[in-house]
Structure formats: structure tokens, C-alpha cells
mmCIF file of C-alpha atoms in Angstrom:
data_model
loop_
_atom_site.group_PDB
_atom_site.id
_atom_site.type_symbol
_atom_site.label_atom_id
_atom_site.label_comp_id
_atom_site.label_asym_id
_atom_site.label_seq_id
_atom_site.Cartn_x
_atom_site.Cartn_y
_atom_site.Cartn_z
ATOM 1 C CA MET E 1399 0.000 0.000 0.000
ATOM 2 C CA ARG E 1400 1.136 3.557 -0.764
ATOM 3 C CA VAL E 1401 0.228 6.203 1.798
ATOM 4 C CA GLY E 1402 0.810 9.956 1.709
ATOM 5 C CA LEU E 1403 1.425 11.594 5.075
ATOM 6 C CA TYR E 1404 0.184 15.179 5.248
ATOM 7 C CA GLY E 1405 0.895 16.814 8.575
ATOM 8 C CA GLY E 1406 -0.136 20.127 10.025
ATOM 9 C CA SER E 1407 -2.100 22.029 12.613
ATOM 10 C CA PHE E 1408 -5.206 22.092 10.378
ATOM 11 C CA ASN E 1409 -6.270 25.284 12.142
ATOM 12 C CA PRO E 1410 -8.630 25.176 10.381
ATOM 13 C CA ALA E 1411 -8.646 22.508 7.703
ATOM 14 C CA HIS E 1412 -9.871 23.927 4.392
ATOM 15 C CA ALA E 1413 -10.439 23.109 0.722
ATOM 16 C CA GLY E 1414 -6.756 23.771 -0.021
ATOM 17 C CA HIS E 1415 -5.746 20.799 2.157
ATOM 18 C CA ARG E 1416 -8.227 18.630 0.286
ATOM 19 C CA HIS E 1417 -6.975 19.975 -3.055
ATOM 20 C CA VAL E 1418 -3.350 19.055 -2.225
ATOM 21 C CA SER E 1419 -4.454 15.610 -1.036
ATOM 22 C CA LEU E 1420 -6.391 14.853 -4.213
ATOM 23 C CA LEU E 1421 -3.458 16.070 -6.321
ATOM 24 C CA ALA E 1422 -1.105 13.805 -4.350
ATOM 25 C CA LEU E 1423 -3.426 10.793 -4.635
ATOM 26 C CA ARG E 1424 -3.482 11.195 -8.406
ATOM 27 C CA ARG E 1425 0.060 12.329 -9.223
ATOM 28 C CA LEU E 1426 1.866 10.049 -6.748
ATOM 29 C CA SER E 1427 -0.359 7.016 -7.410
ATOM 30 C CA LEU E 1428 -1.239 6.762 -3.711
ATOM 31 C CA ASP E 1429 -3.842 4.501 -2.159
ATOM 32 C CA GLN E 1430 -4.533 6.855 0.757
ATOM 33 C CA VAL E 1431 -3.548 10.181 2.292
ATOM 34 C CA TRP E 1432 -3.451 10.462 6.074
ATOM 35 C CA TRP E 1433 -3.993 13.917 7.527
ATOM 36 C CA LEU E 1434 -1.827 14.054 10.635
ATOM 37 C CA VAL E 1435 -3.377 16.691 12.873
ATOM 38 C CA THR E 1436 -0.510 17.721 15.123
ATOM 39 C CA PRO E 1437 -0.912 18.490 18.812
ATOM 40 C CA GLY E 1438 1.241 21.567 18.116
ATOM 41 C CA ASN E 1439 3.913 22.582 15.629
ATOM 42 C CA PRO E 1440 7.253 23.046 17.440
ATOM 43 C CA LEU E 1441 8.137 25.893 15.038
ATOM 44 C CA LYS E 1442 4.929 27.860 15.660
ATOM 45 C CA MET E 1443 3.349 29.550 18.640
ATOM 46 C CA THR E 1444 0.563 27.273 19.814
ATOM 47 C CA GLY E 1445 -1.224 29.670 22.171
ATOM 48 C CA GLY E 1446 -4.873 29.849 21.184
ATOM 49 C CA LEU E 1447 -4.673 26.630 19.151
ATOM 50 C CA PRO E 1448 -8.049 24.871 19.404
ATOM 51 C CA PRO E 1449 -8.005 21.403 21.001
ATOM 52 C CA GLN E 1450 -6.778 18.666 18.700
ATOM 53 C CA ARG E 1451 -10.079 16.723 18.821
ATOM 54 C CA GLU E 1452 -11.956 19.821 17.538
ATOM 55 C CA ARG E 1453 -9.469 20.327 14.700
ATOM 56 C CA MET E 1454 -9.711 16.629 13.812
ATOM 57 C CA ALA E 1455 -13.519 16.744 13.687
ATOM 58 C CA GLN E 1456 -13.449 19.844 11.500
ATOM 59 C CA ALA E 1457 -10.767 18.251 9.264
ATOM 60 C CA ALA E 1458 -12.894 15.125 8.807
ATOM 61 C CA ALA E 1459 -15.806 17.316 7.683
ATOM 62 C CA VAL E 1460 -13.558 19.013 5.091
ATOM 63 C CA ALA E 1461 -11.786 15.847 3.875
ATOM 64 C CA ARG E 1462 -14.982 14.041 2.808
ATOM 65 C CA HIS E 1463 -13.164 11.438 0.734
ATOM 66 C CA PRO E 1464 -12.937 7.663 1.171
ATOM 67 C CA ARG E 1465 -9.166 7.714 0.592
ATOM 68 C CA ILE E 1466 -8.370 10.553 3.035
ATOM 69 C CA ALA E 1467 -8.100 9.549 6.695
ATOM 70 C CA VAL E 1468 -7.812 12.069 9.539
ATOM 71 C CA THR E 1469 -5.591 10.996 12.435
ATOM 72 C CA GLY E 1470 -4.076 12.322 15.642
ATOM 73 C CA LEU E 1471 -1.203 9.862 15.451
ATOM 74 C CA GLU E 1472 1.492 12.214 16.779
ATOM 75 C CA ALA E 1473 -0.401 12.705 20.040
ATOM 76 C CA GLU E 1474 -1.145 8.979 20.247
ATOM 77 C CA ILE E 1475 2.548 8.075 20.110
ATOM 78 C CA GLY E 1476 3.593 11.049 22.254
ATOM 79 C CA THR E 1477 5.605 13.222 19.869
ATOM 80 C CA ARG E 1478 5.447 16.551 18.079
ATOM 81 C CA PHE E 1479 8.359 15.761 15.752
ATOM 82 C CA THR E 1480 7.946 14.406 12.233
ATOM 83 C CA ALA E 1481 11.257 12.526 12.491
ATOM 84 C CA ASP E 1482 9.895 10.493 15.425
ATOM 85 C CA LEU E 1483 6.599 9.871 13.663
ATOM 86 C CA VAL E 1484 8.056 8.601 10.370
ATOM 87 C CA ALA E 1485 10.563 6.397 12.232
ATOM 88 C CA TRP E 1486 7.709 4.936 14.307
ATOM 89 C CA LEU E 1487 5.616 4.258 11.196
ATOM 90 C CA ALA E 1488 8.528 2.746 9.241
ATOM 91 C CA GLU E 1489 9.288 0.374 12.110
ATOM 92 C CA ARG E 1490 5.704 -0.753 12.682
ATOM 93 C CA LEU E 1491 4.437 -0.801 9.083
ATOM 94 C CA PRO E 1492 7.466 -1.881 7.027
ATOM 95 C CA LEU E 1493 5.374 -3.029 4.042
ATOM 96 C CA VAL E 1494 3.601 0.324 3.636
ATOM 97 C CA ARG E 1495 5.325 2.758 1.270
ATOM 98 C CA PHE E 1496 4.961 6.172 2.881
ATOM 99 C CA VAL E 1497 5.516 9.565 1.223
ATOM 100 C CA TRP E 1498 5.696 12.808 3.226
ATOM 101 C CA ILE E 1499 3.653 15.582 1.559
ATOM 102 C CA MET E 1500 4.454 19.234 2.223
ATOM 103 C CA GLY E 1501 3.740 22.603 0.678
ATOM 104 C CA SER E 1502 6.616 24.404 -1.019
ATOM 105 C CA ASP E 1503 6.513 27.030 1.747
ATOM 106 C CA ASN E 1504 7.593 24.293 4.169
ATOM 107 C CA LEU E 1505 10.591 23.347 2.029
ATOM 108 C CA CYS E 1506 11.885 26.888 2.604
ATOM 109 C CA GLN E 1507 12.292 26.128 6.302
ATOM 110 C CA PHE E 1508 12.592 22.327 6.219
ATOM 111 C CA ASP E 1509 16.193 22.562 7.439
ATOM 112 C CA ARG E 1510 14.798 23.967 10.712
ATOM 113 C CA TRP E 1511 12.731 20.840 11.339
ATOM 114 C CA GLU E 1512 14.052 18.524 14.039
ATOM 115 C CA ARG E 1513 16.356 15.988 12.286
ATOM 116 C CA PHE E 1514 15.178 16.951 8.786
ATOM 117 C CA GLU E 1515 17.808 14.772 7.132
ATOM 118 C CA ALA E 1516 16.532 11.758 9.091
ATOM 119 C CA ILE E 1517 13.038 12.479 7.775
ATOM 120 C CA ALA E 1518 14.339 12.595 4.197
ATOM 121 C CA GLY E 1519 16.267 9.379 4.846
ATOM 122 C CA THR E 1520 13.164 7.581 6.116
ATOM 123 C CA VAL E 1521 10.439 8.556 3.623
ATOM 124 C CA PRO E 1522 10.386 10.066 0.135
ATOM 125 C CA LEU E 1523 9.141 13.681 0.022
ATOM 126 C CA ALA E 1524 6.567 15.284 -2.265
ATOM 127 C CA VAL E 1525 6.722 19.080 -2.308
ATOM 128 C CA VAL E 1526 3.598 20.733 -3.723
ATOM 129 C CA ASN E 1527 3.935 24.252 -5.130
ATOM 130 C CA ARG E 1528 2.123 27.062 -3.304
ATOM 131 C CA PRO E 1529 1.552 30.667 -4.347
ATOM 132 C CA GLY E 1530 4.147 33.026 -2.971
ATOM 133 C CA SER E 1531 6.774 30.299 -2.741
ATOM 134 C CA LEU E 1532 7.202 28.962 -6.265
ATOM 135 C CA ALA E 1533 10.917 29.475 -6.981
ATOM 136 C CA ALA E 1534 12.310 30.238 -3.523
ATOM 137 C CA PRO E 1535 11.899 26.661 -2.200
ATOM 138 C CA LEU E 1536 14.249 25.277 -4.831
ATOM 139 C CA ALA E 1537 16.925 27.710 -3.608
ATOM 140 C CA ALA E 1538 16.374 26.751 0.043
ATOM 141 C CA ARG E 1539 19.122 25.149 2.108
ATOM 142 C CA ALA E 1540 17.266 21.824 2.406
ATOM 143 C CA ALA E 1541 16.616 21.716 -1.349
ATOM 144 C CA HIS E 1542 20.352 22.160 -1.984
ATOM 145 C CA ARG E 1543 21.235 19.451 0.551
ATOM 146 C CA LEU E 1544 18.785 17.040 -1.095
ATOM 147 C CA ALA E 1545 19.286 18.158 -4.722
ATOM 148 C CA ARG E 1546 20.928 14.970 -5.998
ATOM 149 C CA TRP E 1547 17.908 12.905 -4.909
ATOM 150 C CA ARG E 1548 15.272 15.018 -6.691
ATOM 151 C CA ILE E 1549 13.419 13.134 -9.410
ATOM 152 C CA PRO E 1550 11.728 14.700 -12.446
ATOM 153 C CA GLU E 1551 8.088 15.643 -11.967
ATOM 154 C CA ALA E 1552 7.127 13.349 -14.858
ATOM 155 C CA GLU E 1553 8.274 10.412 -12.698
ATOM 156 C CA SER E 1554 6.254 11.397 -9.623
ATOM 157 C CA HIS E 1555 4.070 8.288 -9.944
ATOM 158 C CA VAL E 1556 7.040 6.096 -8.858
ATOM 159 C CA LEU E 1557 8.116 8.198 -5.849
ATOM 160 C CA ALA E 1558 6.554 5.844 -3.277
ATOM 161 C CA ASP E 1559 8.539 2.950 -4.750
ATOM 162 C CA LEU E 1560 11.907 4.676 -4.398
ATOM 163 C CA ALA E 1561 14.251 4.149 -1.485
ATOM 164 C CA PRO E 1562 14.744 7.386 0.441
ATOM 165 C CA PRO E 1563 16.139 9.885 0.118
ATOM 166 C CA ALA E 1564 14.051 10.790 -2.919
ATOM 167 C CA TRP E 1565 11.829 13.775 -3.588
ATOM 168 C CA VAL E 1566 9.780 15.497 -6.241
ATOM 169 C CA TYR E 1567 8.532 19.044 -6.740
ATOM 170 C CA LEU E 1568 4.934 18.994 -7.991
ATOM 171 C CA THR E 1569 3.472 21.895 -9.928
ATOM 172 C CA GLY E 1570 -0.090 22.356 -11.041
ATOM 173 C CA PRO E 1571 -3.236 24.195 -10.101
ATOM 174 C CA ARG E 1572 -2.712 25.760 -6.720
ATOM 175 C CA THR E 1573 -4.757 27.561 -4.157
ATOM 176 C CA ARG E 1574 -4.133 30.731 -2.216
ATOM 177 C CA LEU E 1575 -6.029 29.195 0.667
ATOM 178 C CA SER E 1576 -4.140 28.914 3.906
ATOM 179 C CA SER E 1577 -5.309 28.358 7.435
ATOM 180 C CA THR E 1578 -4.037 31.842 8.306
ATOM 181 C CA ALA E 1579 -6.088 33.379 5.481
ATOM 182 C CA VAL E 1580 -9.189 31.399 6.449
ATOM 183 C CA ARG E 1581 -8.885 32.516 10.083
ATOM 184 C CA SER E 1582 -8.624 36.176 9.056
ATOM 185 C CA SER E 1583 -11.024 36.370 6.098
ATOM 186 C CA THR E 1584 -14.679 35.829 5.468
ATOM 187 C CA SER E 1585 -14.218 35.191 1.719
ATOM 188 C CA PRO E 1586 -11.401 32.674 1.101
ATOM 189 C CA PRO E 1587 -9.435 32.828 -2.155
ATOM 190 C CA ARG E 1588 -10.108 30.389 -4.975
ATOM 191 C CA ILE E 1589 -7.899 27.804 -6.669
ATOM 192 C CA VAL E 1590 -5.827 29.299 -9.513
ATOM 193 C CA ALA E 1591 -4.072 27.739 -12.486
ATOM 194 C CA SER E 1592 -0.299 27.619 -12.388
#
């Protein structure tokens, strides 16, 4: 089985998360995408963050797809670090081919993640382009460190089958939606063509 792992605060979950998940299901030939609703991002202030169970319930209402599962796995295993989570999954589900999915804005600061090279050495990465961070991610420190393992976008359908490190940069229709924008606006932006 091929599973995409899509982590975040989901504060709140929105159509952009669903859009990225459907793109990943199709382009990466995945069987499922798991939304990993974090108890709190170590790189963000978590004051005022709604309880995880509320964010999970709201995320499930947005996901509305038989191949998207909403989980609170990080809290269940007692971590807030992606490196711990992917190591735990790889050890317990060795036959599942996992792919970590992130927006291109996250690649810009991926080198700040706890043990980012261990993450890249445990699961392949799929970086999905986002408005406002189209070219900058490819110049980011982490992108340079991982450059030799980047595969062409046309080969994205085999990413889950590759031994890590391996990664792909996916382009396509994107959305200006973000949880920050949804929290501060009454009329969220629409999906735009690339």
C-alpha cells in the first residue's frame, strides 16, 4: 500500500488541504492520504490553538473522501516531531510505502525541522507548489542538501517505490487558501491555475 502523510495544525482545515491531497493521490499514485493533525507545531506559537479533537472533527468534515483519513497519530505516540513519527511508522508498518507531503513554503524552512535529514532518509518527500513560494523553495538550504535525490516531476508516480532519500517538486493548479487566510477572512481565495 502507498500512503501519503500530510501533517499540520489544520487550524482550520480547508479546501486547499483537500486539493493538495487529491493532487497527491493522483500524481503520486497513492492509495490513501493520512492527515496528521498535530498536537502543536514546534516551530509555531501554539497559544490559542483549538483542542486537537476539535481540529480533527473539522478536518474530517472538510476531507470528505474515502481515501483521506484524519488521524491524531502524533499525540497517540507522544511526539510533536515528524522525524519520530516517520521512524515509528517505518518500524511498525514496514510493508507500507509512505511519502511525506508538504507545501513548497515548508521546504523553505525544512532545514529547521528537528532531524530533517533523518526524515528525508526515512520517507520520500513530495513538495507541492504554493503561491508566494514557487521558486524560492528550490533555492532553500534543504533543497540544496537534497538536490541529488530530486526526481523529475514526470516520474512522480514512482516516488513511493523509491528508497529514500528521494523527492519530487509537484506543480499544477494551486490555491491561495491557507489556514491563516481562512482565520482572518470571510471570503477565502479560490484555486488558480499555475
